[in-house]
Amino acid sequence: MTLNRSQFAINTLQWTDLARGWEFDDPAFLDKQPRVLREAAEAGFSAVMLEVLTTQTIRSYRRLIDQVGVQVAPGYVQIRLPEAHGVALTPGSAEEFHWFDGVRRRADETHALGLDTVFLSAEMVTGGGMSRFDEVAGVGHDFDPARLERYTDLIGRAAEILTAEGIRPAFHNHVGSWVETQQEVEHVLDAIPDSVLGAGFDLGHLFWAGADVTGLLRRYRDRIAALHVKDLDVERVRHLQADPGPYTSSTDGLFLEPGLGGVPLLDHLGELPETFDGWIIVEVDRPSMAPLASARASWKWVETNFPAAATA
């Protein structure tokens, strides 16, 4: 493994409170965003995960990134399942075309910020309407092969849009979504050609869902474009696997900064090809300490385990 510190970025999600909703969409976050980016840099990270707010332009975000002096790492886009929103799309209709507008917007953002990779995921529907989020998370609850086929088609079409724009989409798994388990992740990746869709696993969410993380990394190692890492309280994981519950209540005390839990992150990262030059994004969904302290603890783990980038 030849990873170095320059390949690590942080997702500023840990400065938000997911229990209160998606704070990035709140116009009030615009005033908070500069401080968040400065604190990420103060903690030691030279790069943050791309997150152009829906309340700002690409130009204003790029200006802020330049002012703070940080780089950006691949962002994230999710594709919605129409049925989950009470929508029936007619094939070939304008409504169906516009269903993918968010994917096109993320392609533009990715290009504008000088990147060529984006994480592509099935959505999580918060606030009602999705049993894996509201009722039983992490164990493949309410599995429906027809729905998985439908979602695979949607992910494939989104990936084709991104690929046509010169962006490498990397499939991103998430507990609480309809592509949660190892079986579901493998189904998506095996159904969509490598030329169209890469892999961008979240190692913590794979671990929570009981996947063979090492086996998946080995099987798809040549498709991996980028990764998310987080640590977990493994005793709590065992409890959740035996007695699963809703996503939000399940995450109380679950997520930890890298190195503070029991997920063998270094072993997992050791499965990457020697030539891997993609991004590793530290994402602690709900930090175990104040956000700045969490970012500092995360960077300490990076600094302790990976060398500085070689200089010319």
Coordinates of C-alpha atoms in Angstrom, one line a residue:
M1 CA 0.0 0.0 0.0
T2 CA 1.5 3.4 -1.0
L3 CA -1.1 5.8 0.4
N4 CA 0.1 9.1 1.6
R5 CA -1.4 11.9 3.6
S6 CA -2.2 14.0 0.6
Q7 CA -4.8 11.5 -0.5
F8 CA -6.9 12.0 2.6
A9 CA -9.8 14.5 2.8
I10 CA -12.6 15.1 5.3
N11 CA -16.4 15.3 4.8
T12 CA -17.6 18.4 6.8
L13 CA -20.8 16.5 7.5
Q14 CA -19.6 16.1 11.1
W15 CA -20.1 19.8 11.7
T16 CA -23.9 19.3 11.1
D17 CA -26.6 17.7 13.1
L18 CA -28.3 15.0 11.0
A19 CA -31.0 14.6 13.6
R20 CA -32.2 18.1 12.6
G21 CA -32.2 17.3 8.9
W22 CA -29.9 18.0 6.0
E23 CA -28.3 21.2 7.3
F24 CA -26.4 21.8 4.0
D25 CA -29.7 22.9 2.4
D26 CA -30.5 25.4 5.1
P27 CA -29.7 29.0 3.9
A28 CA -28.4 29.6 7.4
F29 CA -25.5 27.2 6.8
L30 CA -24.0 29.7 4.3
D31 CA -22.8 31.9 7.2
K32 CA -21.4 28.8 9.0
Q33 CA -19.6 27.3 6.0
P34 CA -16.5 29.5 6.1
R35 CA -15.8 28.6 9.7
V36 CA -16.4 24.9 9.0
L37 CA -13.9 24.9 6.2
R38 CA -11.3 26.8 8.2
E39 CA -11.6 24.4 11.1
A40 CA -11.2 21.4 8.8
A41 CA -7.9 23.0 7.6
E42 CA -6.9 23.9 11.2
A43 CA -7.3 20.3 12.1
G44 CA -4.7 19.3 9.5
F45 CA -6.7 18.4 6.4
S46 CA -5.7 20.1 3.2
A47 CA -8.7 18.8 1.4
V48 CA -12.5 18.6 2.0
M49 CA -15.2 16.6 0.2
L50 CA -16.8 18.7 -2.5
E51 CA -20.2 20.1 -1.2
V52 CA -21.5 23.0 -3.3
L53 CA -24.6 24.0 -1.3
T54 CA -27.9 24.2 -3.1
T55 CA -28.1 27.7 -1.7
Q56 CA -24.9 28.9 -3.5
T57 CA -23.4 29.1 -7.0
I58 CA -20.4 27.0 -8.1
R59 CA -18.5 30.2 -8.5
S60 CA -19.1 31.4 -5.0
Y61 CA -18.1 28.0 -3.6
R62 CA -14.9 27.9 -5.6
R63 CA -14.1 31.4 -4.4
L64 CA -14.6 30.3 -0.8
I65 CA -12.4 27.2 -1.2
D66 CA -9.6 29.4 -2.7
Q67 CA -9.9 31.9 0.2
V68 CA -9.7 29.2 2.8
G69 CA -6.8 27.5 1.0
V70 CA -8.1 23.9 0.8
Q71 CA -8.5 21.5 -2.1
V72 CA -11.6 19.5 -2.8
A73 CA -12.1 15.8 -3.0
P74 CA -14.9 13.9 -4.9
G75 CA -18.4 14.8 -3.9
Y76 CA -21.5 12.7 -3.7
V77 CA -24.7 12.4 -5.7
Q78 CA -27.7 10.2 -5.0
I79 CA -30.3 9.0 -7.4
R80 CA -33.9 8.9 -6.2
L81 CA -36.3 6.0 -6.7
P82 CA -39.4 7.6 -8.2
E83 CA -41.8 5.2 -6.5
A84 CA -40.5 6.3 -3.1
H85 CA -41.8 9.8 -3.9
G86 CA -45.1 8.7 -5.3
V87 CA -44.0 9.5 -8.8
A88 CA -44.5 7.4 -11.9
L89 CA -42.3 8.4 -14.8
T90 CA -43.2 7.7 -18.4
P91 CA -40.2 6.3 -20.4
G92 CA -38.9 9.0 -22.7
S93 CA -40.8 11.8 -21.1
A94 CA -39.5 15.2 -20.1
E95 CA -40.2 14.3 -16.5
E96 CA -38.1 11.2 -16.7
F97 CA -35.3 13.3 -18.3
H98 CA -35.4 15.9 -15.5
W99 CA -35.3 13.2 -12.9
F100 CA -31.5 13.1 -13.5
D101 CA -31.0 16.9 -13.3
G102 CA -29.2 16.6 -10.0
V103 CA -26.7 14.2 -11.6
R104 CA -26.0 16.7 -14.4
R105 CA -25.5 19.5 -11.8
R106 CA -23.0 17.4 -9.9
A107 CA -21.1 16.6 -13.1
D108 CA -20.8 20.4 -13.7
E109 CA -19.7 21.0 -10.1
T110 CA -17.1 18.2 -10.4
H111 CA -15.7 19.6 -13.6
A112 CA -15.7 23.2 -12.3
L113 CA -13.7 22.2 -9.2
G114 CA -11.1 20.2 -11.3
L115 CA -12.1 16.7 -10.3
D116 CA -13.0 13.7 -12.4
T117 CA -14.6 11.3 -9.8
V118 CA -17.9 11.4 -7.9
F119 CA -19.6 9.0 -5.5
L120 CA -22.9 7.7 -6.8
S121 CA -25.4 6.3 -4.4
A122 CA -29.0 5.1 -3.9
E123 CA -30.8 7.7 -1.8
M124 CA -32.0 7.4 1.8
V125 CA -35.5 8.8 2.2
T126 CA -35.6 10.5 5.6
G127 CA -38.7 11.6 7.4
G128 CA -41.0 8.8 6.4
G129 CA -41.6 6.4 3.6
M130 CA -38.6 4.1 3.8
S131 CA -38.7 1.1 6.1
R132 CA -34.9 0.6 6.1
F133 CA -34.4 4.1 7.5
D134 CA -37.5 4.4 9.7
E135 CA -37.8 0.9 11.0
V136 CA -35.0 -1.6 10.5
A137 CA -31.5 -0.6 9.3
G138 CA -28.4 -2.6 8.4
V139 CA -29.8 -6.1 7.7
G140 CA -31.4 -5.9 4.3
H141 CA -34.9 -5.4 5.7
D142 CA -37.8 -5.6 3.2
F143 CA -35.7 -7.0 0.4
D144 CA -37.4 -6.8 -3.0
P145 CA -35.6 -8.2 -6.1
A146 CA -37.8 -6.2 -8.5
R147 CA -37.0 -3.0 -6.7
L148 CA -33.3 -3.8 -6.7
E149 CA -33.5 -4.3 -10.5
R150 CA -35.3 -1.0 -10.9
Y151 CA -32.7 0.8 -8.8
T152 CA -29.8 -0.9 -10.6
D153 CA -31.3 0.5 -13.9
L154 CA -31.5 4.0 -12.4
I155 CA -27.9 3.8 -11.1
G156 CA -26.7 2.6 -14.4
R157 CA -28.4 5.4 -16.3
A158 CA -27.0 8.0 -13.9
A159 CA -23.6 6.4 -14.3
E160 CA -23.9 6.7 -18.1
I161 CA -24.7 10.4 -17.8
L162 CA -21.6 11.0 -15.7
T163 CA -19.3 8.8 -17.8
A164 CA -20.4 10.7 -20.9
E165 CA -19.3 13.9 -19.2
G166 CA -15.9 12.5 -18.5
I167 CA -16.7 11.8 -14.8
R168 CA -15.9 8.5 -13.2
P169 CA -18.8 7.5 -11.0
A170 CA -17.9 5.3 -8.0
F171 CA -20.8 3.3 -6.5
H172 CA -21.3 4.2 -2.8
N173 CA -23.1 1.9 -0.4
H174 CA -25.1 3.2 2.5
V175 CA -27.0 1.5 5.4
G176 CA -30.6 2.7 5.3
S177 CA -30.7 2.7 1.5
W178 CA -32.1 0.1 -0.8
V179 CA -28.6 -0.9 -1.7
E180 CA -27.3 -1.8 1.7
T181 CA -26.1 -5.4 1.9
Q182 CA -23.2 -7.2 0.3
Q183 CA -25.6 -9.1 -2.0
E184 CA -27.2 -5.8 -3.2
V185 CA -23.9 -4.0 -3.7
E186 CA -22.5 -7.0 -5.7
H187 CA -25.7 -7.1 -7.8
V188 CA -25.3 -3.4 -8.8
L189 CA -21.6 -3.7 -9.6
D190 CA -22.0 -7.0 -11.5
A191 CA -24.9 -5.7 -13.6
I192 CA -23.2 -2.4 -14.7
P193 CA -20.0 -2.6 -16.7
D194 CA -16.7 -1.4 -15.2
S195 CA -16.4 1.0 -18.1
V196 CA -19.5 2.8 -16.8
L197 CA -19.4 2.4 -13.0
G198 CA -16.5 2.1 -10.6
A199 CA -16.6 1.4 -6.8
G200 CA -16.5 3.9 -4.0
F201 CA -17.3 1.9 -0.9
D202 CA -18.0 3.3 2.6
L203 CA -16.0 0.8 4.7
G204 CA -17.9 1.6 7.9
H205 CA -21.3 1.0 6.3
L206 CA -20.2 -2.2 4.8
F207 CA -19.0 -3.4 8.2
W208 CA -22.2 -2.4 9.9
A209 CA -24.2 -4.3 7.2
G210 CA -22.2 -7.4 8.0
A211 CA -20.4 -7.6 4.6
D212 CA -17.1 -9.3 4.0
V213 CA -15.2 -6.0 3.6
T214 CA -11.9 -7.5 2.7
G215 CA -13.5 -9.8 0.2
L216 CA -15.3 -7.0 -1.5
L217 CA -12.1 -4.9 -1.7
R218 CA -10.3 -7.8 -3.2
R219 CA -13.0 -8.6 -5.7
Y220 CA -13.5 -5.1 -7.0
R221 CA -10.0 -3.7 -6.3
D222 CA -9.4 -2.7 -9.9
R223 CA -12.7 -0.7 -9.9
I224 CA -12.1 1.3 -6.8
A225 CA -11.9 5.0 -7.5
A226 CA -12.2 6.4 -4.0
L227 CA -13.3 5.4 -0.5
H228 CA -15.0 6.6 2.6
V229 CA -13.6 5.6 6.0
K230 CA -15.0 5.8 9.5
D231 CA -14.7 3.7 12.6
L232 CA -17.4 2.0 14.6
D233 CA -18.1 0.7 18.1
V234 CA -18.1 -3.0 17.2
E235 CA -20.0 -4.0 20.3
R236 CA -22.8 -1.7 19.2
V237 CA -22.6 -3.1 15.7
R238 CA -23.0 -6.7 17.1
H239 CA -26.0 -5.5 19.1
L240 CA -27.6 -3.8 16.0
Q241 CA -27.0 -6.8 13.9
A242 CA -28.8 -9.0 16.4
D243 CA -31.5 -6.5 17.3
P244 CA -31.7 -3.9 14.5
G245 CA -33.8 -0.7 14.7
P246 CA -34.4 2.6 12.9
Y247 CA -31.3 4.3 11.4
T248 CA -31.3 7.4 13.5
S249 CA -31.6 5.7 16.8
S250 CA -29.1 3.1 15.7
T251 CA -26.4 5.6 15.2
D252 CA -26.3 6.8 18.8
G253 CA -22.7 6.1 19.9
L254 CA -22.1 4.0 16.8
F255 CA -19.8 6.2 14.7
L256 CA -16.2 6.9 15.8
E257 CA -13.2 8.7 14.5
P258 CA -10.7 6.4 12.7
G259 CA -8.6 4.4 15.1
L260 CA -11.0 4.8 18.1
G261 CA -13.2 1.8 17.2
G262 CA -12.7 -1.8 16.2
V263 CA -13.0 -1.7 12.4
P264 CA -9.7 -2.9 10.9
L265 CA -9.3 0.1 8.6
L266 CA -5.6 -0.3 8.0
D267 CA -6.1 -3.9 7.0
H268 CA -8.9 -3.0 4.7
L269 CA -6.9 -0.1 3.1
G270 CA -4.0 -2.6 2.7
E271 CA -6.1 -4.4 0.1
L272 CA -5.8 -1.4 -2.3
P273 CA -3.6 -1.8 -5.3
E274 CA 0.0 -0.5 -4.9
T275 CA -0.7 2.0 -7.6
F276 CA -4.0 3.4 -6.1
D277 CA -3.9 7.1 -6.4
G278 CA -7.6 7.9 -5.5
W279 CA -9.0 9.9 -2.6
I280 CA -9.8 8.5 0.9
I281 CA -12.4 10.6 2.6
V282 CA -12.8 10.5 6.4
E283 CA -16.5 10.7 7.1
V284 CA -17.7 10.5 10.8
D285 CA -21.4 10.9 10.3
R286 CA -22.1 11.6 14.0
P287 CA -18.8 12.5 15.7
S288 CA -18.1 11.2 19.2
M289 CA -16.7 14.6 20.3
A290 CA -17.0 18.3 19.2
P291 CA -16.5 18.7 15.5
L292 CA -13.1 20.3 15.6
A293 CA -11.8 17.8 18.1
S294 CA -13.2 15.0 16.0
A295 CA -11.4 16.4 12.9
R296 CA -8.2 16.7 14.9
A297 CA -8.4 13.1 16.1
S298 CA -9.1 11.9 12.6
W299 CA -6.1 13.8 11.2
K300 CA -3.9 12.4 14.0
W301 CA -4.9 8.9 12.8
V302 CA -3.9 9.8 9.2
E303 CA -0.6 11.4 10.3
T304 CA 0.3 8.5 12.5
N305 CA -0.3 5.8 9.9
F306 CA 0.6 7.4 6.5
P307 CA 3.7 9.2 5.3
A308 CA 3.8 12.7 3.9
A309 CA 3.6 13.0 0.2
A310 CA 6.9 12.8 -1.6
T311 CA 8.3 16.1 -2.8
A312 CA 10.0 16.6 -6.1

